[in-house]
Tab-separated table of C-alpha atoms and ligand atoms in Angstrom:
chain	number	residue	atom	x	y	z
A	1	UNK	CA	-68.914	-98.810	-112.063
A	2	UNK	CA	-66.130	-96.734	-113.681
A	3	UNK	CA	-66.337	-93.516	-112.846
A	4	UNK	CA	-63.331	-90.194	-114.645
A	5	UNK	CA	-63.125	-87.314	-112.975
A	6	UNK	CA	-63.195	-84.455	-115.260
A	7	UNK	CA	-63.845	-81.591	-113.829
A	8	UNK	CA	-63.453	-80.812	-110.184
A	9	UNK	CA	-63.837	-76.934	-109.679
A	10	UNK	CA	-66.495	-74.889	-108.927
A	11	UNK	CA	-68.094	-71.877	-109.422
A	12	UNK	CA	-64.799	-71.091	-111.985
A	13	UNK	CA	-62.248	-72.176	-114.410
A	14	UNK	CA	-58.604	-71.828	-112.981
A	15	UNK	CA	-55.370	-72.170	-114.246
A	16	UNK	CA	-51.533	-72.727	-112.905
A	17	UNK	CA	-49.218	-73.473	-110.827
A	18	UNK	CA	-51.237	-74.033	-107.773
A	19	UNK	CA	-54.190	-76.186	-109.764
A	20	UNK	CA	-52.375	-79.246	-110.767
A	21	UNK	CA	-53.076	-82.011	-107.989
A	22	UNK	CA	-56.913	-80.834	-107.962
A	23	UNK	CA	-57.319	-79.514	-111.249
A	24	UNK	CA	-58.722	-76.235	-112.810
A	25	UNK	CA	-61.774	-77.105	-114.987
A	26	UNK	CA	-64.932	-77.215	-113.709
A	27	UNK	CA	-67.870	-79.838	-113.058
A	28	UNK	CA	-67.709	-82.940	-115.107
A	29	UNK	CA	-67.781	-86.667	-114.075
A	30	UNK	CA	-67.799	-89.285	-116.656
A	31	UNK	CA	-69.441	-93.206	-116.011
A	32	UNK	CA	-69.124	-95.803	-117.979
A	33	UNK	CA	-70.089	-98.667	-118.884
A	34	UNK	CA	-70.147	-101.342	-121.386
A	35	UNK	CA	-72.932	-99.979	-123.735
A	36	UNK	CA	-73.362	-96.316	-122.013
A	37	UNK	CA	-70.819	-93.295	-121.508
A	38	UNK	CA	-72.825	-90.839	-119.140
A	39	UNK	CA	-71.712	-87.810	-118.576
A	40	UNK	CA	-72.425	-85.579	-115.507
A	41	UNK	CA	-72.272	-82.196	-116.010
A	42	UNK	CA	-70.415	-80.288	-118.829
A	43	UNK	CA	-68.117	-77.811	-116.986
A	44	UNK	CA	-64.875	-77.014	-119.184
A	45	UNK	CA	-63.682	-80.314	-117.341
A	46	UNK	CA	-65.230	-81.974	-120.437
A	47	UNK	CA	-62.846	-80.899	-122.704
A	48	UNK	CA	-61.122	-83.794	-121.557
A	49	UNK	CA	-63.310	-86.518	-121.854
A	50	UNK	CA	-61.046	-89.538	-123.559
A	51	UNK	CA	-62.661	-90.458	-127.077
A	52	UNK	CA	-65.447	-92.611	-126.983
A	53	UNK	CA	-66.608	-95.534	-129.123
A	54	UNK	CA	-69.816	-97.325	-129.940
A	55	UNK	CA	-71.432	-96.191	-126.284
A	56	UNK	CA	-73.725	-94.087	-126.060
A	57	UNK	CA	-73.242	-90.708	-125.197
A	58	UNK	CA	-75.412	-89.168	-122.671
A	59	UNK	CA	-74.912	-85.974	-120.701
A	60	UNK	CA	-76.874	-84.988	-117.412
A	61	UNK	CA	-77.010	-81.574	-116.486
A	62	UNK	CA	-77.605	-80.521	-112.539
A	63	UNK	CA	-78.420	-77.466	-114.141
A	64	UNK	CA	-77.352	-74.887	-116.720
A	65	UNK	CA	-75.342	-72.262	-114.553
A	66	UNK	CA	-71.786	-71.673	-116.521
A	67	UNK	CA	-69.603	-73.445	-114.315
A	68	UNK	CA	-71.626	-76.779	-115.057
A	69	UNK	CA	-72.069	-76.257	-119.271
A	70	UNK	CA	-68.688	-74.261	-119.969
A	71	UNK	CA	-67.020	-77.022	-121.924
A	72	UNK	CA	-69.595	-77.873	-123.813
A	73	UNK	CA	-69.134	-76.194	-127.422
A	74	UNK	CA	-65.572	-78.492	-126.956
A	75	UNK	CA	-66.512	-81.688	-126.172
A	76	UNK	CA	-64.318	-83.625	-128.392
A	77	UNK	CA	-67.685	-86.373	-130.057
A	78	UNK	CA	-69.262	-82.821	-131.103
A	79	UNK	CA	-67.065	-82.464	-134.065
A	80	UNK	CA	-68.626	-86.256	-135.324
A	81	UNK	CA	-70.804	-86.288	-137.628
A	82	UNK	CA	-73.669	-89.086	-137.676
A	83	UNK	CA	-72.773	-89.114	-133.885
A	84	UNK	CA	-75.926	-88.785	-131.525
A	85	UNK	CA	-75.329	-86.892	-128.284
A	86	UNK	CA	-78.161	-87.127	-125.673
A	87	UNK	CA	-78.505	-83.831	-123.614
A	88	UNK	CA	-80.748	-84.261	-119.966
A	89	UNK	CA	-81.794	-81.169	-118.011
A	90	UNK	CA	-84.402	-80.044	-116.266
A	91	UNK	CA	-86.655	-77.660	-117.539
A	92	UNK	CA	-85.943	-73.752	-115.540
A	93	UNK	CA	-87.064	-70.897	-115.335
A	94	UNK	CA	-89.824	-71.680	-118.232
A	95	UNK	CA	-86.869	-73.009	-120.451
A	96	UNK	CA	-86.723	-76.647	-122.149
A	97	UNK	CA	-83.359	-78.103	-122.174
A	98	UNK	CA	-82.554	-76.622	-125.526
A	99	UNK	CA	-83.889	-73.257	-124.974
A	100	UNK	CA	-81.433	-73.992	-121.846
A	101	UNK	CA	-78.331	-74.314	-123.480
A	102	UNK	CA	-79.159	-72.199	-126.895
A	103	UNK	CA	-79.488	-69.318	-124.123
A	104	UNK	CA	-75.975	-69.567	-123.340
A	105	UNK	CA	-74.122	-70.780	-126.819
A	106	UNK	CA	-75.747	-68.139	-129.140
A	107	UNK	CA	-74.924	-64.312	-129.970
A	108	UNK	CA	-73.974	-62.029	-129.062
A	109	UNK	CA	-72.265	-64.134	-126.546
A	110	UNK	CA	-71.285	-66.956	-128.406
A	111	UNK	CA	-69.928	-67.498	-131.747
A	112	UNK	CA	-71.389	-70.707	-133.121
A	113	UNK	CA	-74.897	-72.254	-132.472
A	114	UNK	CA	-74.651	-75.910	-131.219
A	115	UNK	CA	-77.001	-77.142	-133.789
A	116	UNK	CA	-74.382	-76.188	-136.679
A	117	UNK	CA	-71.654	-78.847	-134.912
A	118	UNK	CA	-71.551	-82.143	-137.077
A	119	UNK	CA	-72.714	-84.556	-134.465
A	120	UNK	CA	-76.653	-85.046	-133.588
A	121	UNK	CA	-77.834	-83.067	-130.887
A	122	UNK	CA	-81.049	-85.033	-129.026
A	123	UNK	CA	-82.763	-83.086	-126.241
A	124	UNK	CA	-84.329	-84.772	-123.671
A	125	UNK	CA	-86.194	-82.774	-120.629
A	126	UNK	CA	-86.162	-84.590	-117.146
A	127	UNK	CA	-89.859	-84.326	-116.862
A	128	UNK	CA	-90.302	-88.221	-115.933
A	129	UNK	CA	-90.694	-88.941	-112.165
A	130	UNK	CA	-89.893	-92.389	-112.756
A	131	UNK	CA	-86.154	-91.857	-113.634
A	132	UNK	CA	-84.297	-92.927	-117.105
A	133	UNK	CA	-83.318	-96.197	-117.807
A	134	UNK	CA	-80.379	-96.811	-120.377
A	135	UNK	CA	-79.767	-100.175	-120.502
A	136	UNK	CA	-77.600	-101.218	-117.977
A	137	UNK	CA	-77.799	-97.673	-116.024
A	138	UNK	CA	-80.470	-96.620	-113.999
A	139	UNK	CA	-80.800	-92.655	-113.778
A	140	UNK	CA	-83.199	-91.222	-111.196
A	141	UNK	CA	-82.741	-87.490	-109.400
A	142	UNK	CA	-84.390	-85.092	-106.821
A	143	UNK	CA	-84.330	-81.511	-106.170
A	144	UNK	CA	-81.660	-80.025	-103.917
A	145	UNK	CA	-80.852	-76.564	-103.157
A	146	UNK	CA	-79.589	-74.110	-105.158
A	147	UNK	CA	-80.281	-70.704	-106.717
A	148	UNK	CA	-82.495	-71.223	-109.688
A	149	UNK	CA	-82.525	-75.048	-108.556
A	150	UNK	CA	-79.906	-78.285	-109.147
A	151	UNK	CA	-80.625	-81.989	-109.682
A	152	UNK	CA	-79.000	-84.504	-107.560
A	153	UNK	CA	-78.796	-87.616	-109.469
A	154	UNK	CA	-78.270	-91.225	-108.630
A	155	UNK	CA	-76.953	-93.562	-110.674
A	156	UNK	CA	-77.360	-97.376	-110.801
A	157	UNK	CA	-75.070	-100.141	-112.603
A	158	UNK	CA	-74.909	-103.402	-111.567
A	159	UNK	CA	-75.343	-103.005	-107.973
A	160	UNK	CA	-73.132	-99.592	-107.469
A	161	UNK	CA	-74.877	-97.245	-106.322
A	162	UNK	CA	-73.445	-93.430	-107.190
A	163	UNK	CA	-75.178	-90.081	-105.689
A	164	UNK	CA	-73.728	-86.865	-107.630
A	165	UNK	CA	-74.514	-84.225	-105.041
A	166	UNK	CA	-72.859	-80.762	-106.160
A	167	UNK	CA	-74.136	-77.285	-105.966
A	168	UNK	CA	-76.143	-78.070	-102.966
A	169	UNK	CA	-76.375	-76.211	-99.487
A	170	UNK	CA	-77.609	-78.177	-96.935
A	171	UNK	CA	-80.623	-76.880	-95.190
A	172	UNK	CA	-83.048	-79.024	-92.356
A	173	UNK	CA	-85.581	-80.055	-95.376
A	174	UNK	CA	-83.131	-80.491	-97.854
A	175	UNK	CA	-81.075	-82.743	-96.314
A	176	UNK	CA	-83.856	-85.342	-95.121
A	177	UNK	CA	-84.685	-86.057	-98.835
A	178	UNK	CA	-81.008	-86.033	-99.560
A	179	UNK	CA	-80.437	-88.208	-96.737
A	180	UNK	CA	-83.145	-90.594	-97.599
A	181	UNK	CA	-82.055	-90.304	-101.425
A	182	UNK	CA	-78.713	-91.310	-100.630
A	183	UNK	CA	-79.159	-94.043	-98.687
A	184	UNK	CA	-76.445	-96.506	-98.097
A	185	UNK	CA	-74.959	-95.840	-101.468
A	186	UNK	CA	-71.507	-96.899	-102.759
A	187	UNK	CA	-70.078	-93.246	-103.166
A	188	UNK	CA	-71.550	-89.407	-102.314
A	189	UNK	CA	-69.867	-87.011	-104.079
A	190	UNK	CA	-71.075	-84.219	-102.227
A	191	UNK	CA	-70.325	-79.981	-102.822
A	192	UNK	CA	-67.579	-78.980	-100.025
A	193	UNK	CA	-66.820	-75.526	-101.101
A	194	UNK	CA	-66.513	-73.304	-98.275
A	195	UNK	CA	-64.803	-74.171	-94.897
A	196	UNK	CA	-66.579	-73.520	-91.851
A	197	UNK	CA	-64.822	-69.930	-91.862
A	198	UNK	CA	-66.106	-69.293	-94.572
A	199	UNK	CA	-69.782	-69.958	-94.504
A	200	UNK	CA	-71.135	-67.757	-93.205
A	201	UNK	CA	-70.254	-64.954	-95.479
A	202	UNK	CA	-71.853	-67.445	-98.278
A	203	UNK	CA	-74.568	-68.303	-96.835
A	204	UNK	CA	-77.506	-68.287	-99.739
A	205	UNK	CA	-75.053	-69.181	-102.261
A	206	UNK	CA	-76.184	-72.408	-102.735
A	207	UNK	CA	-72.697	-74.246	-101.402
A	208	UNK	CA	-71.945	-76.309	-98.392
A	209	UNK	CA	-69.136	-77.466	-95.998
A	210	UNK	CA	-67.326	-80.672	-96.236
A	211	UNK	CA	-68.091	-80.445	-92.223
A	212	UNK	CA	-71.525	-81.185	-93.173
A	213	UNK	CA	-70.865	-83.453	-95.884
A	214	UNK	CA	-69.540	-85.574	-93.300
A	215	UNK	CA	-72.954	-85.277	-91.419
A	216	UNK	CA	-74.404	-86.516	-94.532
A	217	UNK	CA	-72.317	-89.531	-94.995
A	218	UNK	CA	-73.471	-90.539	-91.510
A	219	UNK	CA	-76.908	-89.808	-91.556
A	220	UNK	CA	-76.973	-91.968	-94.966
A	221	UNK	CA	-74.720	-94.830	-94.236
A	222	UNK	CA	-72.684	-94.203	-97.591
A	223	UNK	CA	-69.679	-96.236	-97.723
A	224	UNK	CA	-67.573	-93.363	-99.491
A	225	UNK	CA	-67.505	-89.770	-99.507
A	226	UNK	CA	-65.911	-87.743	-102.584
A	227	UNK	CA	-65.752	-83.785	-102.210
A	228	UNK	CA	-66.381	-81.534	-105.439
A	229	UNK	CA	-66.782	-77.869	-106.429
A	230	UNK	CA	-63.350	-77.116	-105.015
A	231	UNK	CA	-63.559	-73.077	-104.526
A	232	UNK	CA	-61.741	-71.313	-107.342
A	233	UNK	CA	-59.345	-69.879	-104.735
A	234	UNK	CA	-58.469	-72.727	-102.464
A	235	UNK	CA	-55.015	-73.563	-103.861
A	236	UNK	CA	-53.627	-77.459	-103.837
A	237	UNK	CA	-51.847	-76.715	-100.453
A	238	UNK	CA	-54.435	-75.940	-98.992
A	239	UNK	CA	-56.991	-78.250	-99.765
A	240	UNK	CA	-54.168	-81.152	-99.085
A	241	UNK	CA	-54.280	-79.594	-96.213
A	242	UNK	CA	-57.866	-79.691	-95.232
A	243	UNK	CA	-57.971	-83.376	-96.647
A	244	UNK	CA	-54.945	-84.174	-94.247
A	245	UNK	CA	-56.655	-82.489	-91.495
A	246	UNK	CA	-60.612	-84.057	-92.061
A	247	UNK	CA	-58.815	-87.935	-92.787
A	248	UNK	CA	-58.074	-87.520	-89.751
A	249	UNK	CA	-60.842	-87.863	-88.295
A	250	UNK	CA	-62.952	-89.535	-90.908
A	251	UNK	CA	-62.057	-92.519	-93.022
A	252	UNK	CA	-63.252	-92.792	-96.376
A	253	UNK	CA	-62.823	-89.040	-97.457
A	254	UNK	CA	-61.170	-88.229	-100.414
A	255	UNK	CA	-60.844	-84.876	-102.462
A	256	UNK	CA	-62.004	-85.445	-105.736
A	257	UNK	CA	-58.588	-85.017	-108.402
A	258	UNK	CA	-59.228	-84.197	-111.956
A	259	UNK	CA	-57.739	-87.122	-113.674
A	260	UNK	CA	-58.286	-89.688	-111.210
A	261	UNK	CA	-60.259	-92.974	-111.875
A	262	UNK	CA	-62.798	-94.484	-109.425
A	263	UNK	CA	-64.195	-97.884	-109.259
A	264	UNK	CA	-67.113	-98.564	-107.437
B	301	ZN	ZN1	-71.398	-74.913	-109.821
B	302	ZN	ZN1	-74.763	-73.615	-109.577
């Protein structure tokens, strides 16, 4: 499984000087494969999505907050016409998935409706239990725990095994179906946040600790861990730093780096 790393921020977009080994733009992983490009998430990380040919385009949202659907009025296939582009969310808060994203990308907040791009626009709400299967990529998802709610996805090619768990804050319940979810999978990409320090004053926020993403790993028996939603003000120093630091005493850790390519 091939798996880009768009997007690696949370919560916000940054910029500069102290964003380049991480990156700035915000949640957005792509997979591919050889009939499928799936997309997870939207964040402004999108915007740099490398051009895609005869796949097919699928994007899975965790859920519509900003930081997750951002770059998606510039995602570079939009501007295609006769191109479909397959949008999966959840329905929230009594919204579909279009009513979802139509909420955010309309006046007077936004300029142009994403029905008037040139490409094809296809819906799809996550209402089956059973998962999605796309050829050669098997999508399935539970509930985690977040304000307003967020998927956590797993993904399935050829034996990989890939668990996309961001915007989640680990709580006793929620982590026993994450735990079970996860199970002995190839890669967790898991929210890390806050540090410890700073927890506490988040608590509710709907964020965790890469502390307890280790604690996941463990419980689960995943063979890799990736951390994502890097806080908007945790610079590159010092989340080398914390990476130095939590190597240490873990193998198989890894910040996640915009940019970076991951083979599973
Ligand atoms: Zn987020
Ligand atoms: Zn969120």
């Amino acid at each position: 499984m091939k798996i880009t790393v768009l997007g690696t921020r949370g919560s916000m977009a940054v910029s500069g000087t102290k964003y380049q080994e991480f990156g700035g733009g915000t949640s957005c992983y792509l997979i591919e494969t050889d009939e499928n490009a799936i997309y997870l998430d939207a964040g402004s990380g999108i915007m740099n999505s490398p051009t895609i040919e005869k796949k097919t385009i699928s994007i899975f949202l965790t859920h519509p907050h900003l930081d997750h659907i951002l770059g998606f009025p510039f995602f570079p296939m939009l501007g295609e016409k006769d191109r479909n582009i397959y949008l999966y969310s959840k329905g929230r808060n009594g919204l579909s998935s279009k009513e979802q994203v139509d909420y955010v990308f309309s006046g007077p907040a936004w300029p142009v409706q994403m029905e008037n791009y040139p490409s094809n626009l296809i819906y799809k709400d996550l209402n089956e239990k059973d998962g999605v299967t796309l050829s050669d990529a098997k999508i399935t998802w539970i509930e985690g725990n977040h304000p307003s709610g967020s998927l956590i996805f797993k993904i399935e090619i050829d034996g990989a095994t890939l668990v996309y768990a961001t915007d989640y804050e680990h709580s006793k319940e929620s982590d026993q179906r994450l735990i079970i979810f996860a199970k002995d999978c190839d890669l967790l990409i898991y929210d890390g946040q806050y540090t410890l320090e700073e927890y506490p004053q988040k608590r509710g926020y709907g964020h965790s600790t890469k502390e307890h993403g280790i604690e996941i790993m463990n419980a689960c028996g995943c063979k890799k861990l990736l951390f994502t939603h890097h806080d908007p003000f945790h610079s590159d120093g010092m989340l080398k730093l914390q990476e130095t630091k939590l190597q240490g005493k873990c193998e198989n850790i890894r910040f996640a780096r915009a940019g970076e390519i991951i083979v599973i």
